[in-house]
PDB file of C-alpha atoms and ligand atoms in Angstrom:
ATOM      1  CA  UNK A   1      82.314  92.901  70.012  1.00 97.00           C
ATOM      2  CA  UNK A   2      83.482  89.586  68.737  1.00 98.00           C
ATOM      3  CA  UNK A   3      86.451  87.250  69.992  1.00 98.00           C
ATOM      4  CA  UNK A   4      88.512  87.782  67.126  1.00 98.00           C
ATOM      5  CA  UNK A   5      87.946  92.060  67.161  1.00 98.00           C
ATOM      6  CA  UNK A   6      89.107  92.042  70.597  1.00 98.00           C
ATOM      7  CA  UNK A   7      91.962  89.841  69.878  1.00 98.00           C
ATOM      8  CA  UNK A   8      92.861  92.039  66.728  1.00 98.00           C
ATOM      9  CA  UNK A   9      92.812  95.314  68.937  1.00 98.00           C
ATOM     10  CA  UNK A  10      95.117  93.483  71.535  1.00 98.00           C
ATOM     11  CA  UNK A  11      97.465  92.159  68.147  1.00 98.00           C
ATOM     12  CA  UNK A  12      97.811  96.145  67.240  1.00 98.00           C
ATOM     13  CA  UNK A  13      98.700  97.281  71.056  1.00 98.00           C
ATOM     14  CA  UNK A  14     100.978  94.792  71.027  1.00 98.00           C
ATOM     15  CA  UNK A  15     103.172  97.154  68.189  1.00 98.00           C
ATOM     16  CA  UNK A  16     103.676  99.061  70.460  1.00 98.00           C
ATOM     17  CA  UNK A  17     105.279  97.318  73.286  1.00 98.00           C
ATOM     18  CA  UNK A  18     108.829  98.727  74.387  1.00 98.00           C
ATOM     19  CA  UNK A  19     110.671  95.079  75.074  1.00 98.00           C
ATOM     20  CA  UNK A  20     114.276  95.607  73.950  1.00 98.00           C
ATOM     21  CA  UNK A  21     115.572  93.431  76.927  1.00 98.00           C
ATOM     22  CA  UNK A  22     113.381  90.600  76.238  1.00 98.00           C
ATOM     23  CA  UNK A  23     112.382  90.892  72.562  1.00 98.00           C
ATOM     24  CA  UNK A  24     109.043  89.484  73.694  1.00 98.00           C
ATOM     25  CA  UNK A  25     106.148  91.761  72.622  1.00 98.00           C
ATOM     26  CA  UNK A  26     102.584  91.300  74.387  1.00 98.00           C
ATOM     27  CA  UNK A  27      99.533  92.914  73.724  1.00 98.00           C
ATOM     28  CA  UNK A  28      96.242  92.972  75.643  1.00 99.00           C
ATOM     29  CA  UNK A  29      93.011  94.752  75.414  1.00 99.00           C
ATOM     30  CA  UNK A  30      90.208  95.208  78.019  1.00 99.00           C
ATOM     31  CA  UNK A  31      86.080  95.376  76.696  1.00 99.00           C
ATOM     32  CA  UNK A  32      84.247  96.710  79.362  1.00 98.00           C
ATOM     33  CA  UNK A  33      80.113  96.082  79.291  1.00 98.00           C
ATOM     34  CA  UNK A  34      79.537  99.969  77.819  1.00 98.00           C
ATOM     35  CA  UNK A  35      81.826  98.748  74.831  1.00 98.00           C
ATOM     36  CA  UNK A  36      84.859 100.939  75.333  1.00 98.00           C
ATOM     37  CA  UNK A  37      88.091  99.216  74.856  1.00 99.00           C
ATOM     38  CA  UNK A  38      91.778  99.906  76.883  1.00 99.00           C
ATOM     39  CA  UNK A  39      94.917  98.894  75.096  1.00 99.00           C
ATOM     40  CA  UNK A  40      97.645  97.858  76.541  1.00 98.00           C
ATOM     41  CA  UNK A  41     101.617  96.183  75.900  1.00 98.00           C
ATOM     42  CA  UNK A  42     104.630  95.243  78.094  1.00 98.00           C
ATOM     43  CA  UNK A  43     106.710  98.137  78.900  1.00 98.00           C
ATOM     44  CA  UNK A  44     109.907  97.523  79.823  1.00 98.00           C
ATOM     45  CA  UNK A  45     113.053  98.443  81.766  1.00 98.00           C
ATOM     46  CA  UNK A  46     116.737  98.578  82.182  1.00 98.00           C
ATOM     47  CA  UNK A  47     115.874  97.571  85.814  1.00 98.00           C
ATOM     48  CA  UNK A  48     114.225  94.738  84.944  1.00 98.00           C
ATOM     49  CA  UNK A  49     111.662  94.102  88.054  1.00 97.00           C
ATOM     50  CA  UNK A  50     110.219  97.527  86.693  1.00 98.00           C
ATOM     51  CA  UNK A  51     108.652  96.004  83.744  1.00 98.00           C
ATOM     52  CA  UNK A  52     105.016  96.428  83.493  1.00 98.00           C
ATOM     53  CA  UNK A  53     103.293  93.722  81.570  1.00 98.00           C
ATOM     54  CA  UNK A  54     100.807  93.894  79.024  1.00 98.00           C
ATOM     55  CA  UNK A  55      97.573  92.893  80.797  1.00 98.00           C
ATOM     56  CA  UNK A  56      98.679  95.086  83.755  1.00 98.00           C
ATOM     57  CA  UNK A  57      99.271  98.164  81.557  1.00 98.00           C
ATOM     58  CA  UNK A  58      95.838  97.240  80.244  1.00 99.00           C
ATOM     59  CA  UNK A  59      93.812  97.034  83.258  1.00 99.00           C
ATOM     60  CA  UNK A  60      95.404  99.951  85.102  1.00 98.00           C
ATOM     61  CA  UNK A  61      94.693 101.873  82.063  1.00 98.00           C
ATOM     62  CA  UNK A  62      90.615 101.053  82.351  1.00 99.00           C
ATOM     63  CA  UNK A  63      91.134 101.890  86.127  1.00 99.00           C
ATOM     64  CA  UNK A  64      92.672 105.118  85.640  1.00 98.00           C
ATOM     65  CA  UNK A  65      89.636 106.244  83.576  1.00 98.00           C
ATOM     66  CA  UNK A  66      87.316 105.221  85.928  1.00 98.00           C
ATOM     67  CA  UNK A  67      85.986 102.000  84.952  1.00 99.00           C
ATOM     68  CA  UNK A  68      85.707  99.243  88.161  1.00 98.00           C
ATOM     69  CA  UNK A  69      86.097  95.310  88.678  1.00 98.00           C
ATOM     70  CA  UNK A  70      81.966  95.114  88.013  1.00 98.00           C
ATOM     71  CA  UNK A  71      82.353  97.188  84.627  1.00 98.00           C
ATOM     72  CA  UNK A  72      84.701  94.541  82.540  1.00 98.00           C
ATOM     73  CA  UNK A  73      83.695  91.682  80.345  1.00 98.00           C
ATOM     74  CA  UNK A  74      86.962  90.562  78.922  1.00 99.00           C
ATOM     75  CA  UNK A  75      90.361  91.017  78.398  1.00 99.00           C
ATOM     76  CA  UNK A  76      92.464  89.626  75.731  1.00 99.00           C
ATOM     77  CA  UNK A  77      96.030  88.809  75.860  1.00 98.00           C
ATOM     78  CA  UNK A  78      98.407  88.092  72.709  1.00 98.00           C
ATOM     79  CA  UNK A  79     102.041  87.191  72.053  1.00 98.00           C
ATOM     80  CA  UNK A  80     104.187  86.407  69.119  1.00 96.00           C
ATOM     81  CA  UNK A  81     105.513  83.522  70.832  1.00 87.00           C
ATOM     82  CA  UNK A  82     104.964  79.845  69.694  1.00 95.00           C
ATOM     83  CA  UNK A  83     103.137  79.110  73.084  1.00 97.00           C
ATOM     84  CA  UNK A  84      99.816  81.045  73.621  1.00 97.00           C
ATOM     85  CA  UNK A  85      99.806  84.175  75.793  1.00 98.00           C
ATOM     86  CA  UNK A  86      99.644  82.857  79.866  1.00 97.00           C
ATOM     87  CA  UNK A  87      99.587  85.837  82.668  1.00 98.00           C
ATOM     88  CA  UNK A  88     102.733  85.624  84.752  1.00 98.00           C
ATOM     89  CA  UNK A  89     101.815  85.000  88.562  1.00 98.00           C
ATOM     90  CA  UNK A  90     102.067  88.622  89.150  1.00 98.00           C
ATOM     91  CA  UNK A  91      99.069  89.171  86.649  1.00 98.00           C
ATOM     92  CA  UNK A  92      96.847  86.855  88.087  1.00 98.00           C
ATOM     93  CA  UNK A  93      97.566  88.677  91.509  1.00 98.00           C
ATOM     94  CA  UNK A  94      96.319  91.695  89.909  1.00 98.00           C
ATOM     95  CA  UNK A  95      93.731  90.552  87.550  1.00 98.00           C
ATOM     96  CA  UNK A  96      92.200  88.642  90.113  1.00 98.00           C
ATOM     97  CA  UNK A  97      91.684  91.757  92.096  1.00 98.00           C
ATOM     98  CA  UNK A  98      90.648  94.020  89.278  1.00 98.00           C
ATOM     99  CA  UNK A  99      88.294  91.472  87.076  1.00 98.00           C
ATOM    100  CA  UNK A 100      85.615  89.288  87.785  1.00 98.00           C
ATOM    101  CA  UNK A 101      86.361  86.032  88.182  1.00 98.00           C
ATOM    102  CA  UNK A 102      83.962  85.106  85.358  1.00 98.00           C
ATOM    103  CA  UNK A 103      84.885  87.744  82.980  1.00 98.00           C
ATOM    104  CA  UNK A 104      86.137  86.344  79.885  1.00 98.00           C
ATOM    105  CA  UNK A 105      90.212  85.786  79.343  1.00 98.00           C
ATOM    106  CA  UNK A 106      91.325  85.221  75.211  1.00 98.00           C
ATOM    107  CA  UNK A 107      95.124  84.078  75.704  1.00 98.00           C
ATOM    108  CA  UNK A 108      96.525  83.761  71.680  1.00 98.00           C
ATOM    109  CA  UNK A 109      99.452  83.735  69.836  1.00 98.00           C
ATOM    110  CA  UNK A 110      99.354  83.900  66.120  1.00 97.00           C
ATOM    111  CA  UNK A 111      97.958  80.632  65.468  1.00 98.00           C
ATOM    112  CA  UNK A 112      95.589  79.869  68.162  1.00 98.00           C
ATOM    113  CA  UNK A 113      93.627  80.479  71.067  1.00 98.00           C
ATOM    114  CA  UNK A 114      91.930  79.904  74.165  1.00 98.00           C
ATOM    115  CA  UNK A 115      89.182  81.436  76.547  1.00 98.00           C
ATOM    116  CA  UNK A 116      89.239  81.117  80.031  1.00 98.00           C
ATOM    117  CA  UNK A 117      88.673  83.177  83.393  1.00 98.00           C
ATOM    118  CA  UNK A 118      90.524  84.277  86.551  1.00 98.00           C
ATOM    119  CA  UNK A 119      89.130  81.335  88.358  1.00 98.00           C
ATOM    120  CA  UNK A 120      90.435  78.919  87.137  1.00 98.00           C
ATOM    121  CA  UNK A 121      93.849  80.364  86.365  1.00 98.00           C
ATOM    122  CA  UNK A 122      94.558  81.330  89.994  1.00 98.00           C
ATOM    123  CA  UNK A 123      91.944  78.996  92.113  1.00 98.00           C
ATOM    124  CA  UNK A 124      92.484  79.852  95.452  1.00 97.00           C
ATOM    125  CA  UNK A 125      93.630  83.371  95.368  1.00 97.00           C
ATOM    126  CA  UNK A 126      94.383  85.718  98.380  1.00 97.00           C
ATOM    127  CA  UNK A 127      92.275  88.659  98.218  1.00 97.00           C
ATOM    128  CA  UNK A 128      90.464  91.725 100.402  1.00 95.00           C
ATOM    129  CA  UNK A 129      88.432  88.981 101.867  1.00 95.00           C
ATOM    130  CA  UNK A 130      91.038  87.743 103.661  1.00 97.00           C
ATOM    131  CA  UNK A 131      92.455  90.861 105.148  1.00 97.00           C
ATOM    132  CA  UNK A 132      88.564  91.624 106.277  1.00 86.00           C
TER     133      UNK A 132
HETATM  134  N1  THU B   1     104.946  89.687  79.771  1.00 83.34           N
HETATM  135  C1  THU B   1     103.725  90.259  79.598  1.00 83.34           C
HETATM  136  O1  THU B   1     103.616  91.422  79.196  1.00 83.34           O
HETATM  137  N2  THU B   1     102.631  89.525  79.884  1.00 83.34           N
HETATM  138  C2  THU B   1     102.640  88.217  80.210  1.00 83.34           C
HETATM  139  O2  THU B   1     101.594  87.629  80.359  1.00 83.34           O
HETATM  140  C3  THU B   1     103.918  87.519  80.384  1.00 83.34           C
HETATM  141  C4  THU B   1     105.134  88.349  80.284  1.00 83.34           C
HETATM  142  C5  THU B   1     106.117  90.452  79.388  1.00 83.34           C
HETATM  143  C6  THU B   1     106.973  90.970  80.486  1.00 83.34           C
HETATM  144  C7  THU B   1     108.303  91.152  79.789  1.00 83.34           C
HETATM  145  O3  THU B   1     108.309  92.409  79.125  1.00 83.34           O
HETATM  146  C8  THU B   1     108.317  90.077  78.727  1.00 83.34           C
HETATM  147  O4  THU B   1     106.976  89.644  78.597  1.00 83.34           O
HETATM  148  C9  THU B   1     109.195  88.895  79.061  1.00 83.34           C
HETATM  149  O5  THU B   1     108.934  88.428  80.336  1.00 83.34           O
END
């Protein structure tokens, strides 16, 4: 699957994020290495701090049908905002857990994008290593 296929799949799960608080629709989309894609957008709520994000809803979604950190290539993540897409702190937390730290990260809005990795957005992270 190309870049721009997995940022168009992440562009259409963004439709159908739930942010009437924020107004601030995000979309992501998870390739694994078997080629089977998870969708995912912010869903939020009227108590705020239960507001799932995107990439979360995304991940957790691959998860819950059985696919593991070892399994995933890339996630994209797309917003309509004039900044690109960046994982809140609370993402990388998670992603960093869930994703290699190579895998591939597209952040995009609607005019441009980037590719980077869990690495180097959150060097340094706390993990199950450190509990071990
Ligand atoms: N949000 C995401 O879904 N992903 C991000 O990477 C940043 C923020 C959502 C959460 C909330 O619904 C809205 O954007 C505003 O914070």
């Amino acid at each position: 699957m190309t870049d721009q296929e997995l940022l168009d799949l992440a562009f259409k799960a963004l439709e159908n994020a739930y942010a009437p608080y924020s107004n601030y629709r995000v979309g992501a989309c998870v390739l694994c290495k078997d080629g089977k894609t998870f969708p995912g957008a912010n869903i939020e709520n009227a108590s705020y701090g239960a507001t799932n994000c995107a990439e979360r809803t995304a991940i957790f979604s691959a998860y819950a049908n059985g696919y593991r950190r070892d399994d995933i290539e890339a996630i994209a993540i797309v917003c309509e905002g004039s900044t690109m897409a960046s994982p809140c702190g609370i993402c990388r937390q998670v992603l960093s857990e869930l994703i290699p730290g190579d895998a591939k990260m597209i952040l995009a809005n609607r005019e441009k994008s980037m590719v980077t990795n869990i690495e180097a957005l959150l060097p340094l992270s706390f993990g199950s290593k450190d509990l071990q």
